[in-house]
mmCIF file of C-alpha atoms in Angstrom:
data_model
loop_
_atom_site.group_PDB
_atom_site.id
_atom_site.type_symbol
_atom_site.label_atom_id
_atom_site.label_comp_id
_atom_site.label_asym_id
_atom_site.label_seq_id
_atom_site.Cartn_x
_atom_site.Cartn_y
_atom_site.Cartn_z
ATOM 1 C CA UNK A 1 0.000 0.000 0.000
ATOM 2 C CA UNK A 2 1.140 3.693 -0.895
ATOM 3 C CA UNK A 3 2.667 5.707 2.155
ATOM 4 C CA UNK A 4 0.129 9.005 2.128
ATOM 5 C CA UNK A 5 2.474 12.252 2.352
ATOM 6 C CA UNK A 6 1.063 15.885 3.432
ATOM 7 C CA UNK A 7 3.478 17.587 1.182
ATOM 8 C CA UNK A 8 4.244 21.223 2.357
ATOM 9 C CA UNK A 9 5.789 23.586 -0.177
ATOM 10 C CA UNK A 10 7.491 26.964 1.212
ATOM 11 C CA UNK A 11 7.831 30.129 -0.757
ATOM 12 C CA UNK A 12 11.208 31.590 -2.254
ATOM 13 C CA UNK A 13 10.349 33.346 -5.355
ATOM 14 C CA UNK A 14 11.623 31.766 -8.462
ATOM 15 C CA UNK A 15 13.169 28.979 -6.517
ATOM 16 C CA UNK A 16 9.494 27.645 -5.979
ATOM 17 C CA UNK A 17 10.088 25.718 -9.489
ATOM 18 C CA UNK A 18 11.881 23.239 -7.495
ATOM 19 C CA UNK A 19 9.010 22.113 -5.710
ATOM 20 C CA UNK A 20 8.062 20.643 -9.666
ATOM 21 C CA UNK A 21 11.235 18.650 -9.463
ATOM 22 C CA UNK A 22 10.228 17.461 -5.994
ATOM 23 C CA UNK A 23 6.742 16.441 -6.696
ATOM 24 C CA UNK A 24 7.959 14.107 -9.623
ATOM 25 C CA UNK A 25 10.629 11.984 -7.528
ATOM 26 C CA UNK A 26 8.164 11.430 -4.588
ATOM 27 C CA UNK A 27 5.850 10.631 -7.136
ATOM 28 C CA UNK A 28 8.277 8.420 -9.081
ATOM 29 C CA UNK A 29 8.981 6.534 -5.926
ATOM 30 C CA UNK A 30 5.230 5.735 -5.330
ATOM 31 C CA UNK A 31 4.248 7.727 -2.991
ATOM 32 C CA UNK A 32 0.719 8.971 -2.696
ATOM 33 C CA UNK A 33 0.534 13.078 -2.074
ATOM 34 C CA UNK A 34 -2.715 13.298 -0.173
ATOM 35 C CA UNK A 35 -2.943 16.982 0.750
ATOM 36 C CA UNK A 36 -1.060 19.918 -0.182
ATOM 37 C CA UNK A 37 -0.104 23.450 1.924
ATOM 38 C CA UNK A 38 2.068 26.069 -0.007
ATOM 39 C CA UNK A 39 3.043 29.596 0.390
ATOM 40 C CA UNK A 40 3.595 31.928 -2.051
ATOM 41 C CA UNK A 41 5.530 30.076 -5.261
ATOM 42 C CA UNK A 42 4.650 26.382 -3.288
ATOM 43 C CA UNK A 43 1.150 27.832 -3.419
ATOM 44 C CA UNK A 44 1.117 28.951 -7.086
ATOM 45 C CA UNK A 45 2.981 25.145 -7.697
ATOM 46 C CA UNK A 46 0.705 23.351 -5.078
ATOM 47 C CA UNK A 47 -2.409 24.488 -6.318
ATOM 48 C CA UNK A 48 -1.968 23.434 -10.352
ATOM 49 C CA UNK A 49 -0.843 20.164 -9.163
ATOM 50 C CA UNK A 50 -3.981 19.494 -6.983
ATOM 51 C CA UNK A 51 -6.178 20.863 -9.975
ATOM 52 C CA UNK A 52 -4.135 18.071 -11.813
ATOM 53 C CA UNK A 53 -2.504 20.336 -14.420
ATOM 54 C CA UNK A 54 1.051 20.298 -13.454
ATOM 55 C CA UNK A 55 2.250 18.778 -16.816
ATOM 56 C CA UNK A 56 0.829 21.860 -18.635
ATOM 57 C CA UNK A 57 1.891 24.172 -16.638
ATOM 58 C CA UNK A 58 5.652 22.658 -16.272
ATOM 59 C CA UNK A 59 5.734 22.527 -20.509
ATOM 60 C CA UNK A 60 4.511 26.292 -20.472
ATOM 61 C CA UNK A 61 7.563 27.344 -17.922
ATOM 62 C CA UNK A 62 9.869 25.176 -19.428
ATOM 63 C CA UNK A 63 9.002 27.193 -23.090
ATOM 64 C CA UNK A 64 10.393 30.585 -21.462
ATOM 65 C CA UNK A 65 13.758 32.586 -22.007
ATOM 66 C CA UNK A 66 14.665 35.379 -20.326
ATOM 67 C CA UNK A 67 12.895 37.153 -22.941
ATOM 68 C CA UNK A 68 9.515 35.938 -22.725
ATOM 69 C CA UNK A 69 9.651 36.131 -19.141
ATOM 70 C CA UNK A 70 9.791 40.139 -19.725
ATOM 71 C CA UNK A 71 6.791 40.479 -21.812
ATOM 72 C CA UNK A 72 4.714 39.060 -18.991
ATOM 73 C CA UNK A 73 6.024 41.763 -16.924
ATOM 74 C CA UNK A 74 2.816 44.315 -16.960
ATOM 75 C CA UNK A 75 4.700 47.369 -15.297
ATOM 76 C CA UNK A 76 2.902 48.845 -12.486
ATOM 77 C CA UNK A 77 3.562 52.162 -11.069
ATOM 78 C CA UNK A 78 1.405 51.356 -7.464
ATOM 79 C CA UNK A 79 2.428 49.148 -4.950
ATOM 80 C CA UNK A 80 4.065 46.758 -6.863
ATOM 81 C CA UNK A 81 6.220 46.309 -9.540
ATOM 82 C CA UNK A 82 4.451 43.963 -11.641
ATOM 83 C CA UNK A 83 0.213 43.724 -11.433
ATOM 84 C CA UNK A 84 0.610 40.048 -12.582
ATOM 85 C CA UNK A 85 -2.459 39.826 -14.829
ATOM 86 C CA UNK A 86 -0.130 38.366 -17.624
ATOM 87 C CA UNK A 87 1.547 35.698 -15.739
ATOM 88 C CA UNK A 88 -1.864 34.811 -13.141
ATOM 89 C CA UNK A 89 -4.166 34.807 -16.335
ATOM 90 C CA UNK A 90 -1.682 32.409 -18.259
ATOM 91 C CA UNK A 91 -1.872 30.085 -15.174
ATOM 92 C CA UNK A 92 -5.906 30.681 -15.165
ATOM 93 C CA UNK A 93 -6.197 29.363 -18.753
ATOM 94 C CA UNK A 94 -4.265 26.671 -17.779
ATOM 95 C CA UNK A 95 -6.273 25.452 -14.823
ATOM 96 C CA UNK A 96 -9.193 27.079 -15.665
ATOM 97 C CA UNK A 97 -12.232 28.396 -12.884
ATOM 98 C CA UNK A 98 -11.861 25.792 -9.865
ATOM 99 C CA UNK A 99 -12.868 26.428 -6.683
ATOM 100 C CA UNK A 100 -10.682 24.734 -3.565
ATOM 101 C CA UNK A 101 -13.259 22.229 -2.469
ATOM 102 C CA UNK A 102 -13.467 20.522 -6.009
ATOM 103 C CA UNK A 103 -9.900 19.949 -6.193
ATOM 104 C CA UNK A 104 -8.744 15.860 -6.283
ATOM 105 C CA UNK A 105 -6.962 16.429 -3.063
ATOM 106 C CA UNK A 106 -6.795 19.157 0.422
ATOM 107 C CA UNK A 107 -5.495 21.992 -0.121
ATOM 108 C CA UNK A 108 -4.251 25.115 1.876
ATOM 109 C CA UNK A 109 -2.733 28.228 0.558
ATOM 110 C CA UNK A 110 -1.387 30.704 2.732
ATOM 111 C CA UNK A 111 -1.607 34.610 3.324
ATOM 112 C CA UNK A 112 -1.114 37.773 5.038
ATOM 113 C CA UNK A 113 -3.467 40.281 5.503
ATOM 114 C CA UNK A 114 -1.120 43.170 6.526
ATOM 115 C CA UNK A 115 -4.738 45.715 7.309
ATOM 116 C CA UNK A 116 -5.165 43.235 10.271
ATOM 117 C CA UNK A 117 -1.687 42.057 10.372
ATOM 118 C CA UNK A 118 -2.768 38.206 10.813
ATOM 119 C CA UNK A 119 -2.393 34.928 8.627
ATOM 120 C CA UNK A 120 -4.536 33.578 6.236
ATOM 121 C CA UNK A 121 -5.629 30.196 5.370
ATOM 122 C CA UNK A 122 -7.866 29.778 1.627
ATOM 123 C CA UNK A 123 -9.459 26.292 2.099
ATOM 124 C CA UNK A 124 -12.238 27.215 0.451
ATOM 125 C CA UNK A 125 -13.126 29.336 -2.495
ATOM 126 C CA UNK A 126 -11.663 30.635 -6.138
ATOM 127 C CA UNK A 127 -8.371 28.743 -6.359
ATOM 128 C CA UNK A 128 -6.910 31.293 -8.360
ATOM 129 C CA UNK A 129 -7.206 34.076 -6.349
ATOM 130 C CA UNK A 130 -6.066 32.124 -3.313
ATOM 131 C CA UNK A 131 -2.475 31.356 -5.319
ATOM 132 C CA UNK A 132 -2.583 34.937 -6.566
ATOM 133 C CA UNK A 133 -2.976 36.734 -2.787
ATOM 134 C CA UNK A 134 -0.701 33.926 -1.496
ATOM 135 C CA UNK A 135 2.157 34.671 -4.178
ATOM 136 C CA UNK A 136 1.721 38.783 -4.057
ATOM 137 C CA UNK A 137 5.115 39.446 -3.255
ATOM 138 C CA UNK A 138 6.094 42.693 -1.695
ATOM 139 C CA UNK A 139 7.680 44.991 -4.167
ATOM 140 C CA UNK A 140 7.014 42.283 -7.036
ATOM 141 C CA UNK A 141 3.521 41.856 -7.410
ATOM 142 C CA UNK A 142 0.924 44.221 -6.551
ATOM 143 C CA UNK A 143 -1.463 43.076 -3.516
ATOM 144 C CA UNK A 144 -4.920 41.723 -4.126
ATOM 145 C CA UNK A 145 -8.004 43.442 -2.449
ATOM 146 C CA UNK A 146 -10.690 41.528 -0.671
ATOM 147 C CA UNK A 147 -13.257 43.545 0.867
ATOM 148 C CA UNK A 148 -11.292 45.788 3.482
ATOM 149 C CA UNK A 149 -8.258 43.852 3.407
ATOM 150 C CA UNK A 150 -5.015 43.500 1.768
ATOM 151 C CA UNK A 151 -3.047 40.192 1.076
ATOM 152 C CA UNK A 152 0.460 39.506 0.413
ATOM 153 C CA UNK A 153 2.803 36.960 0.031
ATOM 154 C CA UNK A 154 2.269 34.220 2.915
ATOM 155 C CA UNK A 155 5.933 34.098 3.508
ATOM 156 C CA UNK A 156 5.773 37.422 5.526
ATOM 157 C CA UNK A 157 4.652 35.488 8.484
ATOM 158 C CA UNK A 158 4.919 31.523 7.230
ATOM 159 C CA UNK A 159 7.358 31.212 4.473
ATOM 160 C CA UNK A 160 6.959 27.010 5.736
ATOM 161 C CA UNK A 161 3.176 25.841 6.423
ATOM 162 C CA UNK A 162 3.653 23.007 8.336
ATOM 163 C CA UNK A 163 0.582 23.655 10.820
ATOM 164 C CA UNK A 164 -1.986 23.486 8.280
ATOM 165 C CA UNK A 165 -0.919 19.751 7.424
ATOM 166 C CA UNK A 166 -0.464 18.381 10.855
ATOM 167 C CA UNK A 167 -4.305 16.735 11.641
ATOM 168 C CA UNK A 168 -3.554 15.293 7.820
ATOM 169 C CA UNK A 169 -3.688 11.266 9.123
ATOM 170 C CA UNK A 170 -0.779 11.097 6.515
ATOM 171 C CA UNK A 171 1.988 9.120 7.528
ATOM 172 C CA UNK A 172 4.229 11.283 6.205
ATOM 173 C CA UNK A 173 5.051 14.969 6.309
ATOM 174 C CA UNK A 174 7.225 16.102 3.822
ATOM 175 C CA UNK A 175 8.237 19.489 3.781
ATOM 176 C CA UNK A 176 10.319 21.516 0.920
ATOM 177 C CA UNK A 177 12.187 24.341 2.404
ATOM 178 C CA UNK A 178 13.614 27.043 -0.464
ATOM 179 C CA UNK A 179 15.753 29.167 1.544
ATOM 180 C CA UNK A 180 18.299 26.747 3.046
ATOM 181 C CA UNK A 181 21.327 28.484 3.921
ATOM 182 C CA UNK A 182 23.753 25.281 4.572
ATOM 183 C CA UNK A 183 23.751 23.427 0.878
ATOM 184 C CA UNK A 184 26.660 24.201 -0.634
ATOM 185 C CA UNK A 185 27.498 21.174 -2.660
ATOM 186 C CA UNK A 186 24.237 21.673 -4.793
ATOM 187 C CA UNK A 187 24.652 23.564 -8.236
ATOM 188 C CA UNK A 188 21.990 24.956 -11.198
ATOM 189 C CA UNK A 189 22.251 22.396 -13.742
ATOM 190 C CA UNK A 190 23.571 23.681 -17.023
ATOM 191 C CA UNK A 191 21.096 23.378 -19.729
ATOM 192 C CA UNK A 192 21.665 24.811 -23.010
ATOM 193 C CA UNK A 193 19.178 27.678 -24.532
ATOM 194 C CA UNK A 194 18.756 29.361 -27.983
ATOM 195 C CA UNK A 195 20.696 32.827 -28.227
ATOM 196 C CA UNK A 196 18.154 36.078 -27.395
ATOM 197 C CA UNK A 197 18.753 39.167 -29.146
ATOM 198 C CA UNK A 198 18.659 42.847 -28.690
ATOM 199 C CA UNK A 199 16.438 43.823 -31.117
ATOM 200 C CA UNK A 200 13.692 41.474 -29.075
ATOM 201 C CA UNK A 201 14.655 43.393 -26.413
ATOM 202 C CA UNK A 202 14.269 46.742 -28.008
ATOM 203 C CA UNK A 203 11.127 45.808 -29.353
ATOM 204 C CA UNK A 204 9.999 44.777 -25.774
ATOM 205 C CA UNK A 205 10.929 47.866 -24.329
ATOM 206 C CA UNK A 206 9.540 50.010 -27.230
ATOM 207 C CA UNK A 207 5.839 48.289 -26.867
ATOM 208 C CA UNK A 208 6.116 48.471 -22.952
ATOM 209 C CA UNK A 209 6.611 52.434 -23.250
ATOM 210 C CA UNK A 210 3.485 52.456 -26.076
ATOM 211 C CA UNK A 211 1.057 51.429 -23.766
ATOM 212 C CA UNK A 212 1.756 53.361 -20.557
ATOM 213 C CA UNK A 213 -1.437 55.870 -20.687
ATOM 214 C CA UNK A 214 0.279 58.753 -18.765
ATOM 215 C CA UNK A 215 3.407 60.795 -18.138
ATOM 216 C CA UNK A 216 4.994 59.834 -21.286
ATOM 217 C CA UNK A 217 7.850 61.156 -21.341
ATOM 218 C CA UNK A 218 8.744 60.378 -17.513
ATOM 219 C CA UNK A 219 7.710 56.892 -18.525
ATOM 220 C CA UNK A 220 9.896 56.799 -21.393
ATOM 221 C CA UNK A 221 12.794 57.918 -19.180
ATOM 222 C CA UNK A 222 11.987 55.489 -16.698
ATOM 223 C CA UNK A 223 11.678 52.581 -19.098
ATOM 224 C CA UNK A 224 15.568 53.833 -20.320
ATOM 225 C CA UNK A 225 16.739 53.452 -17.020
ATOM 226 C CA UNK A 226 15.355 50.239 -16.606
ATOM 227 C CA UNK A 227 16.470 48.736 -19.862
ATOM 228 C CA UNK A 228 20.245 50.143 -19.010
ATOM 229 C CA UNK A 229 19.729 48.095 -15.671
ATOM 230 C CA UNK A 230 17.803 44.909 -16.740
ATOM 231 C CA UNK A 231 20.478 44.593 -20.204
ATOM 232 C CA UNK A 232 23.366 45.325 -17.453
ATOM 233 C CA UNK A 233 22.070 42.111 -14.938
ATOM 234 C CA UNK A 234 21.291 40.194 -18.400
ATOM 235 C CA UNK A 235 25.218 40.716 -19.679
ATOM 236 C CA UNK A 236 26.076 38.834 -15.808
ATOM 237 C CA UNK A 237 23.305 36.280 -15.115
ATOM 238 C CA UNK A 238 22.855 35.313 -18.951
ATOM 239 C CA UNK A 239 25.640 34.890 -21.094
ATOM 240 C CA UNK A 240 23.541 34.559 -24.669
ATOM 241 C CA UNK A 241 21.992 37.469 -24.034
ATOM 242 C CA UNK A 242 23.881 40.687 -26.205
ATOM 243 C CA UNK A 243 25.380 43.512 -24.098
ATOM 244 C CA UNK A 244 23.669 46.657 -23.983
ATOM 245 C CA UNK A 245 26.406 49.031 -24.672
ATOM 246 C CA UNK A 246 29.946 48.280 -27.313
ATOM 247 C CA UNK A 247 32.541 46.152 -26.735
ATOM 248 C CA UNK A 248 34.761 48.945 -26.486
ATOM 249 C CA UNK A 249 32.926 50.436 -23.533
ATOM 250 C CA UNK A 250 32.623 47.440 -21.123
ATOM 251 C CA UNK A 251 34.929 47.393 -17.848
ATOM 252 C CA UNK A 252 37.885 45.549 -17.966
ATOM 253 C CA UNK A 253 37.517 41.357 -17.173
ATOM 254 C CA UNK A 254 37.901 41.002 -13.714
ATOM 255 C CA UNK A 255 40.958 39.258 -12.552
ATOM 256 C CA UNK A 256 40.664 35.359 -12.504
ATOM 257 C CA UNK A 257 40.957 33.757 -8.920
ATOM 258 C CA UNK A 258 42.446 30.136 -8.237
ATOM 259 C CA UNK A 259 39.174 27.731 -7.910
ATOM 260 C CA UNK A 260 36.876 30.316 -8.705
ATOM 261 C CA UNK A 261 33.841 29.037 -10.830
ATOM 262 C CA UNK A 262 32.921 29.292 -13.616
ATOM 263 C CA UNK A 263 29.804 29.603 -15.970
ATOM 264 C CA UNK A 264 29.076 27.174 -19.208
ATOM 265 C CA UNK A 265 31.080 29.588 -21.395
ATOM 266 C CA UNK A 266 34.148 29.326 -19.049
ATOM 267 C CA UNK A 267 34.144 33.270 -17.709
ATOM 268 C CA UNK A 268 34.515 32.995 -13.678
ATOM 269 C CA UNK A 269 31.353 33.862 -12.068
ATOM 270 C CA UNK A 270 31.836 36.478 -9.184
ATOM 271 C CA UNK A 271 30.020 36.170 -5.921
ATOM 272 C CA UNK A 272 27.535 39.479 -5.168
ATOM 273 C CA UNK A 273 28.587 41.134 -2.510
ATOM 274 C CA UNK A 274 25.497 43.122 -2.243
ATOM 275 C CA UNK A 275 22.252 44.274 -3.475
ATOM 276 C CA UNK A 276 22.120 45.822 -6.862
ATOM 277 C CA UNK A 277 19.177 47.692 -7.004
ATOM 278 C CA UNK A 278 16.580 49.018 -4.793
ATOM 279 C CA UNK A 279 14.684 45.938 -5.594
ATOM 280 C CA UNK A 280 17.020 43.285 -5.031
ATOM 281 C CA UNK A 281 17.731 45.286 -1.329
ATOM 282 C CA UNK A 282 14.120 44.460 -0.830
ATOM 283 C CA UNK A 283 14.039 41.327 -1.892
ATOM 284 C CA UNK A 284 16.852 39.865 -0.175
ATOM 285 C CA UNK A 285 15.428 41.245 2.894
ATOM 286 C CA UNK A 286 12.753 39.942 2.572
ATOM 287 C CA UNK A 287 14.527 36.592 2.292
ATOM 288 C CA UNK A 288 16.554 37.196 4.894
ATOM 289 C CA UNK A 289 13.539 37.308 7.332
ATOM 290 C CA UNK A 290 11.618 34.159 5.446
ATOM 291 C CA UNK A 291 14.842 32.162 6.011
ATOM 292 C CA UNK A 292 14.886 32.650 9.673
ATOM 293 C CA UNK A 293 10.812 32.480 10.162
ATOM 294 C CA UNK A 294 11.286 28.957 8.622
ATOM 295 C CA UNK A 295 13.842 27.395 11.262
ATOM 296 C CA UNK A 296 11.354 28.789 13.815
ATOM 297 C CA UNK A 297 8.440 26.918 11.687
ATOM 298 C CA UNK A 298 10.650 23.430 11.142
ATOM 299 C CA UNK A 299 11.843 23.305 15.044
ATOM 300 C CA UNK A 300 8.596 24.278 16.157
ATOM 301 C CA UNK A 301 6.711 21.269 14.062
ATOM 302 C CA UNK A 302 9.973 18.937 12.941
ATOM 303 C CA UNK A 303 8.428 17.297 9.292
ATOM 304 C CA UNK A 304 9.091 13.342 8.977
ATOM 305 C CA UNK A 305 11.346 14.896 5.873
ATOM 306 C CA UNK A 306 13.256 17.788 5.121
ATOM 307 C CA UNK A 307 14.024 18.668 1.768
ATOM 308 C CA UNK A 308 16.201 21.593 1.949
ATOM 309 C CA UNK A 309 17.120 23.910 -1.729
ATOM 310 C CA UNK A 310 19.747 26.523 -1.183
ATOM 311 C CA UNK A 311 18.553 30.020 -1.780
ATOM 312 C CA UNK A 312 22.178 30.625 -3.394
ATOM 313 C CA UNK A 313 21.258 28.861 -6.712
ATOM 314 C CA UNK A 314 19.548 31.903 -8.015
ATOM 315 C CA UNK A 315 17.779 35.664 -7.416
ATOM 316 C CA UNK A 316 14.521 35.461 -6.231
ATOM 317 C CA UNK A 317 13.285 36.892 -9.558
ATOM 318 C CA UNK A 318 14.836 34.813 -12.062
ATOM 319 C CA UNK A 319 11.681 32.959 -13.544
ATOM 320 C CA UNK A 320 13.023 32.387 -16.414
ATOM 321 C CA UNK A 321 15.631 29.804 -15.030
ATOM 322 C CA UNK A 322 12.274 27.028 -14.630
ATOM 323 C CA UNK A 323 14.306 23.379 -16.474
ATOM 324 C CA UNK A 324 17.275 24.499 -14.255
ATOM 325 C CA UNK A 325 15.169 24.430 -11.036
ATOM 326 C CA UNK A 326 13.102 22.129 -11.709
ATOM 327 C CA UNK A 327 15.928 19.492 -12.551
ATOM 328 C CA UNK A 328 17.705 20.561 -9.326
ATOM 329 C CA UNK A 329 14.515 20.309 -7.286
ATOM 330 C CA UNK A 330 14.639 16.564 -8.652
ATOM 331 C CA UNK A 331 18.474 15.734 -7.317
ATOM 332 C CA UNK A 332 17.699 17.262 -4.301
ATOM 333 C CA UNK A 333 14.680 15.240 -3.659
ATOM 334 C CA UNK A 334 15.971 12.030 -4.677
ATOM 335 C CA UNK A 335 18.873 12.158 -2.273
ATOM 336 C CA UNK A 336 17.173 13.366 0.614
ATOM 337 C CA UNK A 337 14.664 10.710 0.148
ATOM 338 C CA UNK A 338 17.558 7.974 -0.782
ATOM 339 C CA UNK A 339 18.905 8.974 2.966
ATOM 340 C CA UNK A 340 15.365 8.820 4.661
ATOM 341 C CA UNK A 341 14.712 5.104 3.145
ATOM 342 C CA UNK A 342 17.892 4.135 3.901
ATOM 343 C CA UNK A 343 18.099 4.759 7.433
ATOM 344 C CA UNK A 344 14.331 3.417 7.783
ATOM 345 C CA UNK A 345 15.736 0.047 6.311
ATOM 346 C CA UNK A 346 18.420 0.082 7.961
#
């Protein structure tokens, strides 16, 4: 007979794609997933999978470059960077109108509502707009209204719902934790993608700035600035992707190190020693405080299974990095649960 699992999936941006990976080796190892509690990106993941539409939504991810990723970007100049009706209503034709209590299995996505400052549980209700308050995260994505409150990203007070599983009957709680600080063995995978171009950027930019209905020419201006900064992080996070400014013009190589790494195209990848925009300061705050809130969350209800991912292998906001993830989520997973099984046999 099948062990049952509660499966809990934490948030951690763009890392979340490695809860795909995970799913598929506790699946391929015959386990039964019986009820499913996600925050943020575990939410978003959780959710499609208990709708049973994980396959389309991993081939959909999997189709992105760093390009495409942009054009789902629908700039917001609110409380959020992005409003995410590109991205959500992508995920919405893919899963369709579902409300929680139809799905195949239990399912829990959490919340904050910061006008009463409290936690949220969906159990009930429009699926989709459970995933989207769950995965509104600060500075990203703008928040989502419901009646006098507003809801953000889960992780500000449970980046790890473990509670919402425990009076599962499972026999197993597995829980996937995405901002593990002591993994340093575990690397992306390299996997090979088609070149992207600068004109595609251009173009990108140029029909962003076309449909921004006010303060033109401060938009345009913004949008400039923004290009010079996204085309700067593309020349060190993607390699195919074309420099911004000429050859002639770029800062000298930086000075190779004994056993420093280095990328697929052999250049030696630098460590960050800090934010680079006002963003990324946000962000990695905000993971700073997730990463600690989840050893609270783990000691205070200890799964049956840890599966830890390093935050390291990527920014929170690099979405378009899904067939890395979602292979590493897989490695991880099967040796964490190769460990597990052999100490239970043992």
């Amino acid at each position: 007979m099948k062990k049952r699992v509660a499966l809990v999936l934490g948030s951690g941006g763009a890392r979340g794609y490695a809860h795909i990976g995970v799913i598929e080796e506790i699946e391929r190892r015959g386990y039964d997933i019986a009820c499913i509690a996600g925050c943020s990106m575990g939410a978003v993941v959780g959710g499609i999978y208990a709708a049973g539409k994980l396959d389309e939504y991993r081939d959909w991810i999997e189709s992105l470059d760093y390009l495409d990723v942009l054009r789902l970007v629908d700039v917001s100049f609110r409380l959020g960077a992005i409003r995410g009706e590109k991205v959500f209503g992508q995920i919405r034709k893919i899963v369709g109108e579902i409300n929680i209590e139809d799905l195949r299995i239990p399912y829990t996505a959490v919340a904050t509502d910061l006008t009463n400052q409290q936690e949220i549980w969906f159990q009930e209700g429009c699926l989709h707009q459970a995933m989207r308050a769950s995965a509104a995260i600060p500075s990203l994505f703008t928040p989502v209204m419901q009646g006098n409150r507003m809801l953000v990203d889960g992780g500000i007070l449970n980046p790890l719902p473990i509670v919402p599983v425990v009076s599962s009957h499972c026999d197993l709680i597995i829980a996937v934790n995405l901002n593990s600080t002591n993994q340093r063995h575990y690397q992306l995978p390299v996997i090979q993608r088609p070149a992207a171009f600068k004109s595609r950027f251009d173009s990108l930019i140029n029909s962003l700035g076309s449909k921004l209905p006010f303060r033109r020419k401060q938009a345009e201006q913004l949008l400039l600035l923004e290009k010079e900064a996204l085309m700067a992080e593309a020349a060190e996070i993607n390699p195919w992707i074309e420099s911004a400014e000429p050859e002639a013009q770029q800062p000298a190589a930086a000075p190779e190190r004994a056993g420093a790494p280095k990328s697929a195209t052999g250049s030696f990848i630098i460590d960050n020693v800090g934010p680079a925009s006002l963003l990324d300061l946000i962000n990695q705050s905000f993971e700073v405080m997730q990463t600690s809130l989840a050893q609270y969350k783990i000691a205070g209800y200890p799964p049956d299974i840890l599966i830890n991912v390093p935050k390291r292998v990527c920014r929170f906001f690099e979405f378009y990095k899904a067939p890395e993830l979602i292979a590493l989520g897989r490695e991880i997973a099967r040796d964490t649960m190769d460990r597990y099984e052999n100490e239970r046999d043992s």
